[in-house]
Amino acid sequence: MNKADKIKAIQKTILGAEKQPGDEVILHDLLEKTGDIKRNYQDYLTTGDLDIELQQIPDADYELCTALLTAILREGYHSMFDNTIRQRAKAGQIRSLLERMVETLQNSKS
């Protein structure tokens, strides 16, 4: 998928995530479609504490953003009953992450 298509897919996901906050299927589908699921997402994380890692969003590159989104999905999978993805969506973390992904793609030279 080229850069322009990724931007469109992410923007569509932002709209979908607003309608259904915390819907992990929408987020997973995005990463699948763009080929950006990070099976080795832990390699991108330095502290092991996702709350601390998410503070990097304003300066994150695209790869780190996709690793953080993958980590959020894994966190949600491991804690199905406490709505962590929905809580992160309500806190604006998922939208911030998706917006940063768009920004990094728009600013990239390739």
Coordinates of N, CA and C in Angstrom, one line a residue:
M1 N 0.9 -1.2 0.0 CA 0.0 0.0 0.0 C 0.9 1.2 0.0
N2 N 0.6 2.2 -0.9 CA 1.4 3.4 -0.9 C 1.0 4.4 0.1
K3 N 1.9 5.4 0.2 CA 1.7 6.4 1.3 C 0.3 7.1 1.3
A4 N -0.1 7.5 0.1 CA -1.4 8.1 -0.1 C -2.6 7.2 0.4
D5 N -2.5 5.9 0.0 CA -3.5 5.0 0.4 C -3.5 4.8 1.9
K6 N -2.3 4.7 2.5 CA -2.2 4.6 4.0 C -2.9 5.8 4.7
I7 N -2.6 7.0 4.2 CA -3.2 8.2 4.7 C -4.7 8.1 4.7
K8 N -5.3 7.7 3.5 CA -6.7 7.6 3.4 C -7.3 6.6 4.3
A9 N -6.6 5.4 4.5 CA -7.1 4.4 5.3 C -7.1 4.8 6.8
I10 N -6.0 5.5 7.2 CA -6.0 6.0 8.6 C -7.0 7.1 8.8
Q11 N -7.2 8.0 7.9 CA -8.3 9.0 8.1 C -9.7 8.3 8.2
K12 N -9.9 7.3 7.4 CA -11.2 6.6 7.5 C -11.3 5.9 8.8
T13 N -10.2 5.4 9.3 CA -10.2 4.7 10.7 C -10.5 5.8 11.7
I14 N -10.0 7.0 11.6 CA -10.2 8.0 12.6 C -11.7 8.3 12.7
L15 N -12.4 8.4 11.5 CA -13.8 8.6 11.5 C -14.6 7.4 12.1
G16 N -14.2 6.2 11.7 CA -14.8 5.0 12.3 C -14.6 4.9 13.8
A17 N -13.4 5.2 14.2 CA -13.2 5.1 15.7 C -14.0 6.2 16.5
E18 N -14.3 7.3 15.8 CA -15.2 8.3 16.5 C -16.6 7.7 16.7
K19 N -17.0 7.0 15.7 CA -18.4 6.4 15.7 C -18.5 5.3 16.7
Q20 N -17.4 4.5 16.8 CA -17.3 3.3 17.6 C -16.1 3.3 18.5
P21 N -16.0 4.2 19.5 CA -14.7 4.3 20.2 C -14.4 3.0 20.9
G22 N -13.2 2.6 20.9 CA -12.7 1.4 21.5 C -12.9 0.2 20.8
D23 N -13.4 0.3 19.5 CA -13.6 -0.9 18.7 C -12.3 -1.4 18.1
E24 N -11.7 -2.4 18.8 CA -10.4 -2.9 18.4 C -10.4 -3.5 17.0
V25 N -11.6 -4.0 16.5 CA -11.6 -4.5 15.1 C -11.2 -3.5 14.1
I26 N -11.7 -2.3 14.2 CA -11.4 -1.2 13.3 C -9.9 -0.9 13.3
L27 N -9.3 -0.9 14.5 CA -7.8 -0.7 14.6 C -7.0 -1.8 14.0
H28 N -7.4 -3.0 14.3 CA -6.7 -4.2 13.8 C -6.8 -4.3 12.3
D29 N -8.0 -4.0 11.7 CA -8.2 -4.0 10.3 C -7.3 -3.0 9.6
L30 N -7.1 -1.8 10.2 CA -6.2 -0.8 9.7 C -4.8 -1.4 9.6
L31 N -4.3 -1.9 10.7 CA -2.9 -2.4 10.7 C -2.7 -3.6 9.7
E32 N -3.8 -4.4 9.6 CA -3.7 -5.5 8.6 C -3.7 -5.0 7.2
K33 N -4.6 -4.1 6.9 CA -4.7 -3.5 5.6 C -3.4 -2.8 5.1
T34 N -2.8 -2.1 6.0 CA -1.6 -1.3 5.7 C -0.3 -2.2 5.8
G35 N -0.5 -3.4 6.3 CA 0.7 -4.2 6.5 C 1.6 -3.8 7.6
D36 N 1.0 -3.1 8.6 CA 1.9 -2.5 9.7 C 1.7 -3.1 11.1
I37 N 1.2 -4.2 11.2 CA 1.1 -4.9 12.5 C 2.6 -5.2 12.9
K38 N 2.9 -4.8 14.1 CA 4.3 -5.1 14.6 C 4.3 -6.3 15.5
R39 N 4.6 -7.4 15.0 CA 4.6 -8.6 15.8 C 5.7 -8.5 16.9
N40 N 6.7 -7.7 16.6 CA 7.8 -7.5 17.5 C 7.7 -6.1 18.2
Y41 N 6.5 -5.7 18.5 CA 6.2 -4.4 19.0 C 7.1 -4.1 20.3
Q42 N 7.4 -5.1 21.1 CA 8.2 -4.9 22.3 C 9.5 -4.3 22.0
D43 N 10.1 -4.6 20.8 CA 11.4 -4.1 20.4 C 11.4 -2.6 20.3
Y44 N 10.2 -2.0 20.1 CA 10.1 -0.6 19.9 C 9.9 0.2 21.2
L45 N 9.5 -0.6 22.2 CA 9.2 0.0 23.5 C 10.4 0.0 24.5
T46 N 10.6 1.1 25.1 CA 11.8 1.2 26.0 C 11.6 0.9 27.4
T47 N 10.4 1.2 27.9 CA 10.1 1.1 29.3 C 9.2 -0.1 29.7
G48 N 8.5 -0.6 28.8 CA 7.5 -1.7 29.2 C 6.2 -1.2 29.7
D49 N 6.2 0.1 30.0 CA 4.9 0.7 30.6 C 4.3 1.5 29.4
L50 N 3.1 1.0 29.0 CA 2.5 1.6 27.8 C 2.1 3.0 28.0
D51 N 1.7 3.4 29.3 CA 1.3 4.7 29.6 C 2.5 5.7 29.4
I52 N 3.6 5.3 29.8 CA 4.9 6.1 29.6 C 5.2 6.1 28.1
E53 N 5.1 5.0 27.4 CA 5.5 5.0 26.0 C 4.6 5.9 25.2
L54 N 3.3 6.0 25.5 CA 2.3 6.8 24.8 C 2.7 8.3 24.9
Q55 N 3.5 8.7 25.8 CA 3.9 10.1 26.0 C 4.8 10.5 24.8
Q56 N 5.3 9.5 24.1 CA 6.2 9.8 22.9 C 5.4 10.1 21.7
I57 N 4.1 10.0 21.7 CA 3.3 10.2 20.4 C 3.7 11.5 19.7
P58 N 3.8 12.7 20.4 CA 4.1 13.9 19.6 C 5.4 13.9 18.8
D59 N 6.4 13.0 19.2 CA 7.6 13.0 18.5 C 7.9 11.6 17.8
A60 N 6.9 10.7 17.8 CA 7.0 9.4 17.3 C 7.1 9.4 15.8
D61 N 7.9 8.5 15.3 CA 7.9 8.3 13.8 C 6.8 7.2 13.5
Y62 N 6.6 7.0 12.2 CA 5.5 6.1 11.8 C 5.7 4.7 12.4
E63 N 6.9 4.2 12.4 CA 7.1 2.8 12.9 C 6.8 2.7 14.3
L64 N 7.2 3.7 15.1 CA 6.9 3.7 16.6 C 5.3 3.8 16.7
C65 N 4.7 4.6 16.0 CA 3.2 4.7 16.1 C 2.5 3.4 15.8
T66 N 3.0 2.7 14.8 CA 2.3 1.4 14.5 C 2.7 0.4 15.6
A67 N 3.8 0.5 16.2 CA 4.2 -0.4 17.3 C 3.3 -0.1 18.5
L68 N 3.1 1.2 18.8 CA 2.3 1.6 19.9 C 0.8 1.2 19.7
L69 N 0.3 1.3 18.5 CA -1.0 0.9 18.2 C -1.2 -0.6 18.4
T70 N -0.2 -1.4 17.9 CA -0.2 -2.8 18.1 C -0.1 -3.1 19.6
A71 N 0.6 -2.4 20.4 CA 0.7 -2.7 21.8 C -0.6 -2.4 22.5
I72 N -1.3 -1.4 22.0 CA -2.7 -1.1 22.6 C -3.6 -2.2 22.3
L73 N -3.5 -2.7 21.1 CA -4.4 -3.9 20.7 C -4.1 -5.1 21.6
R74 N -2.8 -5.4 21.8 CA -2.4 -6.5 22.6 C -2.8 -6.3 24.0
E75 N -2.7 -5.1 24.5 CA -3.1 -4.8 25.9 C -4.6 -5.1 26.0
G76 N -5.4 -4.6 25.0 CA -6.8 -4.8 25.0 C -7.2 -6.3 25.0
Y77 N -6.4 -7.1 24.2 CA -6.6 -8.5 24.1 C -6.4 -9.2 25.4
H78 N -5.4 -8.8 26.1 CA -5.0 -9.4 27.4 C -5.9 -8.9 28.6
S79 N -6.6 -7.9 28.4 CA -7.5 -7.4 29.4 C -8.9 -7.1 28.9
M80 N -9.5 -8.1 28.2 CA -10.7 -8.0 27.5 C -11.9 -7.4 28.4
F81 N -11.8 -7.7 29.7 CA -13.0 -7.3 30.5 C -12.9 -6.0 31.1
D82 N -11.8 -5.2 31.0 CA -11.8 -3.9 31.6 C -11.8 -2.8 30.6
N83 N -12.1 -3.0 29.4 CA -12.3 -2.0 28.4 C -11.1 -1.0 28.2
T84 N -9.9 -1.5 28.3 CA -8.8 -0.6 28.2 C -8.7 0.2 26.9
I85 N -9.1 -0.5 25.8 CA -9.1 0.2 24.5 C -10.1 1.3 24.5
R86 N -11.3 1.1 25.0 CA -12.3 2.1 25.1 C -11.8 3.3 26.0
Q87 N -11.2 3.0 27.1 CA -10.7 4.0 28.0 C -9.6 4.8 27.3
R88 N -8.7 4.2 26.5 CA -7.7 4.9 25.8 C -8.3 5.8 24.7
A89 N -9.4 5.3 24.1 CA -10.1 6.1 23.1 C -10.7 7.3 23.7
K90 N -11.4 7.1 24.8 CA -12.0 8.2 25.5 C -11.0 9.3 26.0
A91 N -9.8 8.8 26.3 CA -8.7 9.7 26.7 C -8.1 10.4 25.6
G92 N -8.4 10.1 24.3 CA -7.9 10.7 23.1 C -6.6 10.1 22.7
Q93 N -6.1 9.1 23.3 CA -4.8 8.5 23.0 C -4.8 7.9 21.6
I94 N -5.9 7.2 21.3 CA -5.9 6.5 20.0 C -6.0 7.5 18.8
R95 N -6.9 8.5 19.0 CA -7.0 9.5 18.0 C -5.6 10.2 17.8
S96 N -5.0 10.6 18.9 CA -3.7 11.2 18.8 C -2.7 10.4 18.0
L97 N -2.7 9.1 18.3 CA -1.8 8.2 17.6 C -2.1 8.1 16.1
L98 N -3.3 8.0 15.8 CA -3.7 7.9 14.4 C -3.4 9.2 13.7
E99 N -3.7 10.4 14.3 CA -3.3 11.7 13.7 C -1.8 11.8 13.5
R100 N -1.0 11.3 14.4 CA 0.4 11.4 14.3 C 0.9 10.5 13.1
M101 N 0.2 9.4 13.0 CA 0.6 8.5 11.8 C 0.4 9.2 10.5
V102 N -0.8 9.9 10.4 CA -1.1 10.7 9.2 C 0.0 11.8 9.0
E103 N 0.3 12.5 10.1 CA 1.3 13.6 10.0 C 2.7 13.1 9.6
T104 N 3.1 12.0 10.1 CA 4.4 11.5 9.7 C 4.4 11.0 8.3
L105 N 3.4 10.4 7.8 CA 3.3 10.0 6.4 C 3.3 11.3 5.5
Q106 N 2.5 12.3 5.9 CA 2.5 13.5 5.0 C 3.8 14.2 5.0
N107 N 4.6 14.1 6.0 CA 5.9 14.8 6.1 C 7.0 14.0 5.6
S108 N 6.8 12.7 5.3 CA 7.9 11.8 4.9 C 8.2 12.1 3.4
K109 N 9.5 11.9 3.0 CA 9.9 12.2 1.7 C 9.7 11.0 0.7
S110 N 9.5 9.8 1.2 CA 9.3 8.7 0.3 C 7.9 8.3 0.1

